[in-house]
Short mmCIF file of N, CA, C and O in Angstrom, two decimals:
data_model
loop_
_atom_site.label_atom_id
_atom_site.label_comp_id
_atom_site.label_asym_id
_atom_site.label_seq_id
_atom_site.Cartn_x
_atom_site.Cartn_y
_atom_site.Cartn_z
N MET R 1 105.18 172.37 102.24
CA MET R 1 106.35 171.53 102.35
C MET R 1 105.91 170.07 102.37
O MET R 1 105.05 169.68 103.14
N ALA R 2 106.51 169.26 101.52
CA ALA R 2 106.15 167.86 101.41
C ALA R 2 106.82 167.05 102.51
O ALA R 2 107.91 167.37 102.98
N ALA R 3 106.14 166.00 102.90
CA ALA R 3 106.67 165.12 103.94
C ALA R 3 107.75 164.21 103.35
O ALA R 3 107.73 163.86 102.17
N ASP R 4 108.68 163.83 104.18
CA ASP R 4 109.76 162.95 103.74
C ASP R 4 109.44 161.47 103.92
O ASP R 4 110.14 160.62 103.38
N TRP R 5 108.41 161.13 104.68
CA TRP R 5 108.15 159.73 104.99
C TRP R 5 107.77 158.89 103.77
O TRP R 5 108.04 157.69 103.79
N PRO R 6 107.16 159.43 102.69
CA PRO R 6 106.91 158.54 101.54
C PRO R 6 108.19 158.05 100.86
O PRO R 6 108.19 157.03 100.19
N ASN R 7 109.28 158.77 101.04
CA ASN R 7 110.55 158.37 100.43
C ASN R 7 111.32 157.36 101.28
O ASN R 7 112.38 156.91 100.88
N ALA R 8 110.79 157.00 102.45
CA ALA R 8 111.49 156.07 103.33
C ALA R 8 111.54 154.66 102.74
O ALA R 8 112.40 153.87 103.10
N VAL R 9 110.62 154.34 101.85
CA VAL R 9 110.59 153.00 101.26
C VAL R 9 111.69 152.82 100.23
O VAL R 9 112.18 151.72 100.02
N ARG R 10 112.08 153.85 99.61
CA ARG R 10 113.12 153.77 98.58
C ARG R 10 114.46 153.37 99.22
O ARG R 10 114.82 153.82 100.28
N GLY R 11 115.18 152.53 98.53
CA GLY R 11 116.47 152.09 99.04
C GLY R 11 117.53 153.16 98.87
O GLY R 11 117.45 154.02 97.99
N THR R 12 118.53 153.09 99.72
CA THR R 12 119.63 154.04 99.61
C THR R 12 120.57 153.60 98.51
O THR R 12 120.70 152.41 98.21
N GLN R 13 121.21 154.55 97.89
CA GLN R 13 122.12 154.27 96.79
C GLN R 13 123.53 154.67 97.18
O GLN R 13 123.73 155.52 98.04
N LEU R 14 124.48 154.05 96.51
CA LEU R 14 125.88 154.36 96.73
C LEU R 14 126.25 155.57 95.88
O LEU R 14 126.32 155.46 94.64
N LEU R 15 126.41 156.68 96.53
CA LEU R 15 126.70 157.96 95.87
C LEU R 15 125.66 158.24 94.79
O LEU R 15 124.47 158.27 95.07
N TRP R 16 126.04 158.44 93.57
CA TRP R 16 125.10 158.71 92.49
C TRP R 16 124.85 157.47 91.64
O TRP R 16 124.06 157.51 90.70
N LEU R 17 125.50 156.37 91.96
CA LEU R 17 125.38 155.14 91.18
C LEU R 17 124.07 154.43 91.51
O LEU R 17 123.62 154.45 92.65
N PRO R 18 123.46 153.79 90.54
CA PRO R 18 122.19 153.10 90.80
C PRO R 18 122.37 151.69 91.37
O PRO R 18 121.76 150.74 90.90
N ILE R 19 123.20 151.55 92.38
CA ILE R 19 123.40 150.26 93.03
C ILE R 19 123.12 150.43 94.52
O ILE R 19 123.21 151.53 95.05
N PRO R 20 122.78 149.36 95.22
CA PRO R 20 122.47 149.48 96.65
C PRO R 20 123.65 149.96 97.47
O PRO R 20 124.82 149.75 97.11
N ALA R 21 123.35 150.57 98.59
CA ALA R 21 124.41 151.15 99.43
C ALA R 21 125.26 150.08 100.10
O ALA R 21 126.42 150.33 100.40
N TYR R 22 124.71 148.88 100.32
CA TYR R 22 125.52 147.84 100.97
C TYR R 22 126.60 147.29 100.06
O TYR R 22 127.41 146.49 100.49
N SER R 23 126.62 147.70 98.80
CA SER R 23 127.73 147.30 97.94
C SER R 23 129.01 148.06 98.29
O SER R 23 130.07 147.75 97.76
N ALA R 24 128.91 149.02 99.18
CA ALA R 24 130.10 149.75 99.62
C ALA R 24 130.94 148.94 100.60
O ALA R 24 132.08 149.32 100.88
N LEU R 25 130.42 147.85 101.12
CA LEU R 25 131.19 147.04 102.06
C LEU R 25 132.47 146.47 101.44
O LEU R 25 133.53 146.53 102.07
N PRO R 26 132.45 145.91 100.22
CA PRO R 26 133.72 145.49 99.62
C PRO R 26 134.66 146.66 99.34
O PRO R 26 135.88 146.51 99.42
N ILE R 27 134.10 147.83 99.03
CA ILE R 27 134.95 149.01 98.83
C ILE R 27 135.61 149.40 100.14
O ILE R 27 136.80 149.75 100.18
N LEU R 28 134.85 149.31 101.24
CA LEU R 28 135.43 149.59 102.55
C LEU R 28 136.51 148.56 102.89
O LEU R 28 137.55 148.92 103.46
N LEU R 29 136.27 147.31 102.54
CA LEU R 29 137.30 146.28 102.73
C LEU R 29 138.56 146.61 101.93
O LEU R 29 139.67 146.46 102.42
N TRP R 30 138.37 147.10 100.71
CA TRP R 30 139.52 147.46 99.89
C TRP R 30 140.28 148.65 100.48
O TRP R 30 141.51 148.70 100.45
N VAL R 31 139.55 149.63 101.04
CA VAL R 31 140.21 150.79 101.66
C VAL R 31 141.03 150.35 102.87
O VAL R 31 142.13 150.86 103.10
N MET R 32 140.49 149.39 103.63
CA MET R 32 141.21 148.94 104.83
C MET R 32 142.35 147.98 104.49
O MET R 32 143.34 147.93 105.22
N HIS R 33 142.20 147.21 103.42
CA HIS R 33 143.20 146.23 103.03
C HIS R 33 143.49 146.43 101.54
O HIS R 33 142.96 145.72 100.69
N ALA R 34 144.29 147.42 101.23
CA ALA R 34 144.50 147.85 99.85
C ALA R 34 145.42 146.87 99.11
O ALA R 34 146.64 146.98 99.14
N ARG R 35 144.81 145.92 98.47
CA ARG R 35 145.50 144.97 97.62
C ARG R 35 144.77 144.90 96.29
O ARG R 35 143.62 145.33 96.16
N THR R 36 145.38 144.32 95.31
CA THR R 36 144.78 144.24 93.98
C THR R 36 143.56 143.33 94.00
O THR R 36 142.53 143.65 93.40
N TRP R 37 143.64 142.20 94.68
CA TRP R 37 142.52 141.27 94.67
C TRP R 37 141.30 141.83 95.38
O TRP R 37 140.17 141.53 94.99
N THR R 38 141.49 142.65 96.43
CA THR R 38 140.33 143.24 97.09
C THR R 38 139.69 144.32 96.21
O THR R 38 138.48 144.50 96.23
N PHE R 39 140.51 145.02 95.43
CA PHE R 39 139.97 146.00 94.50
C PHE R 39 139.16 145.31 93.40
O PHE R 39 138.05 145.75 93.06
N VAL R 40 139.68 144.21 92.87
CA VAL R 40 138.96 143.45 91.85
C VAL R 40 137.67 142.88 92.44
O VAL R 40 136.61 142.89 91.79
N LEU R 41 137.72 142.39 93.68
CA LEU R 41 136.54 141.88 94.35
C LEU R 41 135.49 142.97 94.52
O LEU R 41 134.30 142.76 94.27
N ALA R 42 135.92 144.16 94.93
CA ALA R 42 134.99 145.27 95.11
C ALA R 42 134.34 145.67 93.79
O ALA R 42 133.13 145.91 93.73
N LEU R 43 135.11 145.73 92.72
CA LEU R 43 134.54 146.06 91.42
C LEU R 43 133.59 144.97 90.93
O LEU R 43 132.55 145.28 90.34
N ALA R 44 133.94 143.72 91.17
CA ALA R 44 133.07 142.62 90.74
C ALA R 44 131.74 142.64 91.49
O ALA R 44 130.68 142.43 90.90
N VAL R 45 131.78 142.89 92.78
CA VAL R 45 130.55 142.96 93.57
C VAL R 45 129.70 144.14 93.13
O VAL R 45 128.47 144.01 92.96
N CYS R 46 130.31 145.28 92.91
CA CYS R 46 129.56 146.45 92.42
C CYS R 46 128.96 146.20 91.04
O CYS R 46 127.82 146.58 90.78
N ALA R 47 129.70 145.53 90.18
CA ALA R 47 129.17 145.21 88.85
C ALA R 47 128.01 144.21 88.93
O ALA R 47 127.00 144.36 88.24
N ALA R 48 128.16 143.21 89.79
CA ALA R 48 127.08 142.22 89.95
C ALA R 48 125.83 142.85 90.53
O ALA R 48 124.72 142.60 90.05
N LEU R 49 125.99 143.70 91.53
CA LEU R 49 124.83 144.36 92.12
C LEU R 49 124.21 145.37 91.16
O LEU R 49 122.98 145.53 91.13
N GLY R 50 125.02 146.02 90.36
CA GLY R 50 124.49 146.93 89.34
C GLY R 50 123.70 146.18 88.28
O GLY R 50 122.66 146.65 87.82
N THR R 51 124.20 145.01 87.89
CA THR R 51 123.48 144.18 86.91
C THR R 51 122.15 143.70 87.48
O THR R 51 121.13 143.72 86.79
N LEU R 52 122.17 143.27 88.75
CA LEU R 52 120.92 142.86 89.39
C LEU R 52 119.93 144.01 89.46
O LEU R 52 118.74 143.83 89.21
N LYS R 53 120.41 145.19 89.80
CA LYS R 53 119.54 146.37 89.89
C LYS R 53 118.97 146.72 88.52
O LYS R 53 117.80 147.08 88.41
N ALA R 54 119.77 146.59 87.47
CA ALA R 54 119.29 146.89 86.12
C ALA R 54 118.22 145.90 85.68
O ALA R 54 117.30 146.27 84.93
N LYS R 55 118.31 144.67 86.13
CA LYS R 55 117.31 143.65 85.78
C LYS R 55 116.10 143.69 86.71
O LYS R 55 115.15 142.95 86.50
N GLY R 56 116.15 144.52 87.74
CA GLY R 56 115.04 144.61 88.67
C GLY R 56 115.03 143.51 89.72
O GLY R 56 113.99 143.22 90.30
N ARG R 57 116.14 142.90 89.99
CA ARG R 57 116.25 141.82 90.98
C ARG R 57 116.94 142.34 92.23
O ARG R 57 117.54 143.39 92.24
N GLU R 58 116.85 141.51 93.28
CA GLU R 58 117.52 141.83 94.54
C GLU R 58 118.39 140.66 94.95
O GLU R 58 118.29 139.56 94.41
N VAL R 59 119.23 140.89 95.94
CA VAL R 59 120.12 139.85 96.43
C VAL R 59 119.31 138.72 97.07
O VAL R 59 119.62 137.54 96.90
N LEU R 60 118.24 139.06 97.78
CA LEU R 60 117.40 138.03 98.39
C LEU R 60 116.74 137.16 97.33
O LEU R 60 116.52 135.96 97.55
N TRP R 61 116.43 137.71 96.17
CA TRP R 61 115.89 136.92 95.08
C TRP R 61 116.91 135.88 94.62
O TRP R 61 116.56 134.73 94.35
N VAL R 62 118.17 136.30 94.51
CA VAL R 62 119.24 135.38 94.10
C VAL R 62 119.40 134.26 95.13
O VAL R 62 119.57 133.10 94.78
N VAL R 63 119.33 134.61 96.41
CA VAL R 63 119.47 133.61 97.47
C VAL R 63 118.30 132.61 97.41
O VAL R 63 118.50 131.40 97.51
N ARG R 64 117.08 133.12 97.23
CA ARG R 64 115.93 132.22 97.11
C ARG R 64 116.03 131.34 95.88
O ARG R 64 115.69 130.15 95.91
N ARG R 65 116.49 131.90 94.78
CA ARG R 65 116.63 131.13 93.54
C ARG R 65 117.69 130.03 93.70
O ARG R 65 117.51 128.91 93.25
N LEU R 66 118.82 130.37 94.33
CA LEU R 66 119.87 129.38 94.59
C LEU R 66 119.35 128.28 95.51
O LEU R 66 119.64 127.10 95.29
N HIS R 67 118.59 128.66 96.52
CA HIS R 67 118.02 127.68 97.44
C HIS R 67 117.08 126.73 96.71
O HIS R 67 117.08 125.52 96.95
N SER R 68 116.27 127.24 95.80
CA SER R 68 115.36 126.38 95.07
C SER R 68 116.11 125.46 94.11
O SER R 68 115.69 124.32 93.88
N LYS R 69 117.20 125.92 93.52
CA LYS R 69 118.01 125.06 92.65
C LYS R 69 118.69 123.95 93.44
O LYS R 69 118.79 122.81 92.98
N LEU R 70 119.19 124.27 94.63
CA LEU R 70 119.84 123.26 95.46
C LEU R 70 118.83 122.25 96.01
O LEU R 70 119.15 121.08 96.19
N ARG R 71 117.61 122.70 96.28
CA ARG R 71 116.58 121.83 96.82
C ARG R 71 116.12 120.82 95.79
O ARG R 71 115.79 119.69 96.12
N GLY R 72 116.07 121.21 94.55
CA GLY R 72 115.60 120.31 93.50
C GLY R 72 114.18 120.64 93.09
O GLY R 72 113.56 121.58 93.59
N GLY R 73 113.64 119.84 92.18
CA GLY R 73 112.33 120.15 91.64
C GLY R 73 111.16 119.67 92.48
O GLY R 73 110.04 120.10 92.27
N VAL R 74 111.39 118.80 93.44
CA VAL R 74 110.29 118.21 94.20
C VAL R 74 110.32 118.75 95.62
O VAL R 74 111.33 118.69 96.30
N VAL R 75 109.19 119.26 96.07
CA VAL R 75 109.03 119.70 97.45
C VAL R 75 107.94 118.83 98.05
O VAL R 75 106.79 118.87 97.62
N TYR R 76 108.30 118.05 99.04
CA TYR R 76 107.36 117.12 99.64
C TYR R 76 106.50 117.83 100.68
O TYR R 76 106.97 118.69 101.41
N ALA R 77 105.23 117.42 100.75
CA ALA R 77 104.31 118.01 101.72
C ALA R 77 104.37 117.31 103.06
O ALA R 77 103.90 117.84 104.05
N ARG R 78 104.92 116.13 103.09
CA ARG R 78 105.01 115.36 104.33
C ARG R 78 106.42 115.45 104.90
O ARG R 78 107.40 115.58 104.15
N PRO R 79 106.56 115.32 106.20
CA PRO R 79 107.91 115.31 106.79
C PRO R 79 108.68 114.06 106.42
O PRO R 79 108.12 113.05 105.98
N VAL R 80 109.98 114.12 106.60
CA VAL R 80 110.86 113.02 106.22
C VAL R 80 110.53 111.76 106.99
O VAL R 80 110.48 110.66 106.43
N TRP R 81 110.27 111.87 108.29
CA TRP R 81 110.00 110.68 109.09
C TRP R 81 108.73 109.99 108.63
O TRP R 81 108.65 108.77 108.65
N TYR R 82 107.72 110.73 108.19
CA TYR R 82 106.48 110.12 107.72
C TYR R 82 106.69 109.41 106.40
O TYR R 82 106.19 108.30 106.18
N ARG R 83 107.44 110.03 105.50
CA ARG R 83 107.71 109.39 104.21
C ARG R 83 108.52 108.13 104.37
O ARG R 83 108.28 107.12 103.70
N ARG R 84 109.49 108.14 105.26
CA ARG R 84 110.30 106.94 105.49
C ARG R 84 109.47 105.82 106.12
O ARG R 84 109.69 104.65 105.84
N ARG R 85 108.53 106.17 106.97
CA ARG R 85 107.71 105.16 107.62
C ARG R 85 106.71 104.55 106.64
O ARG R 85 106.44 103.36 106.68
N MET R 86 106.16 105.35 105.73
CA MET R 86 105.11 104.89 104.85
C MET R 86 105.60 104.34 103.50
O MET R 86 104.82 103.79 102.76
N GLN R 87 106.86 104.47 103.19
CA GLN R 87 107.32 104.06 101.86
C GLN R 87 107.41 102.55 101.70
O GLN R 87 107.42 102.05 100.58
N HIS R 88 107.45 101.78 102.78
CA HIS R 88 107.60 100.34 102.68
C HIS R 88 106.28 99.59 102.84
O HIS R 88 106.28 98.37 102.88
N LEU R 89 105.17 100.28 102.93
CA LEU R 89 103.88 99.61 103.04
C LEU R 89 103.49 99.05 101.67
O LEU R 89 103.51 99.75 100.66
N ASP R 90 103.13 97.78 101.64
CA ASP R 90 102.73 97.15 100.39
C ASP R 90 101.25 97.33 100.11
O ASP R 90 100.82 97.52 98.98
N SER R 91 100.44 97.21 101.15
CA SER R 91 99.00 97.39 100.97
C SER R 91 98.43 97.98 102.25
O SER R 91 99.06 97.96 103.31
N PHE R 92 97.20 98.45 102.15
CA PHE R 92 96.56 99.03 103.33
C PHE R 92 95.99 97.96 104.25
O PHE R 92 95.44 98.26 105.29
N ASP R 93 96.09 96.70 103.87
CA ASP R 93 95.65 95.62 104.74
C ASP R 93 96.56 95.49 105.96
O ASP R 93 96.15 94.94 106.99
N LEU R 94 97.80 95.97 105.84
CA LEU R 94 98.74 95.88 106.95
C LEU R 94 98.53 96.98 107.97
O LEU R 94 99.04 96.90 109.08
N VAL R 95 97.75 98.00 107.63
CA VAL R 95 97.54 99.13 108.53
C VAL R 95 96.33 98.84 109.41
O VAL R 95 95.28 98.41 108.93
N GLU R 96 96.46 99.07 110.68
CA GLU R 96 95.36 98.87 111.61
C GLU R 96 94.39 100.03 111.49
O GLU R 96 94.71 101.16 111.90
N LEU R 97 93.22 99.77 110.94
CA LEU R 97 92.24 100.82 110.72
C LEU R 97 91.10 100.76 111.72
O LEU R 97 90.28 101.67 111.76
N ARG R 98 91.00 99.71 112.52
CA ARG R 98 89.92 99.60 113.49
C ARG R 98 90.20 100.45 114.73
O ARG R 98 91.34 100.68 115.07
N ASP R 99 89.12 100.85 115.36
CA ASP R 99 89.23 101.62 116.59
C ASP R 99 89.73 100.69 117.70
O ASP R 99 89.11 99.64 117.95
N PRO R 100 90.81 101.01 118.40
CA PRO R 100 91.35 100.11 119.42
C PRO R 100 90.49 100.07 120.67
O PRO R 100 90.72 99.24 121.54
N PHE R 101 89.50 100.91 120.82
CA PHE R 101 88.70 100.94 122.05
C PHE R 101 87.46 100.13 121.92
O PHE R 101 86.67 100.06 121.16
#
């Protein structure tokens, strides 16, 4: 008899469909609040998650990608306060480089 623990890594699916199980939340919302717009929302979410699954992507990938687009192309290595303090220096002659002791 084979062990079940190697299958624990695999994600759960919604019934027989190849989409993640958490896509059932809009369907549950539609069951509790049966309106046309909630049904359309549930179908749209299921279609979007199915498309992501077909492309091999995850929802966290989309969130990270959106975050990188909102952040812009430049990621600074220094904190904001350091950049603001150092951006107005004209030359290094103004910086005290001698040991104060």
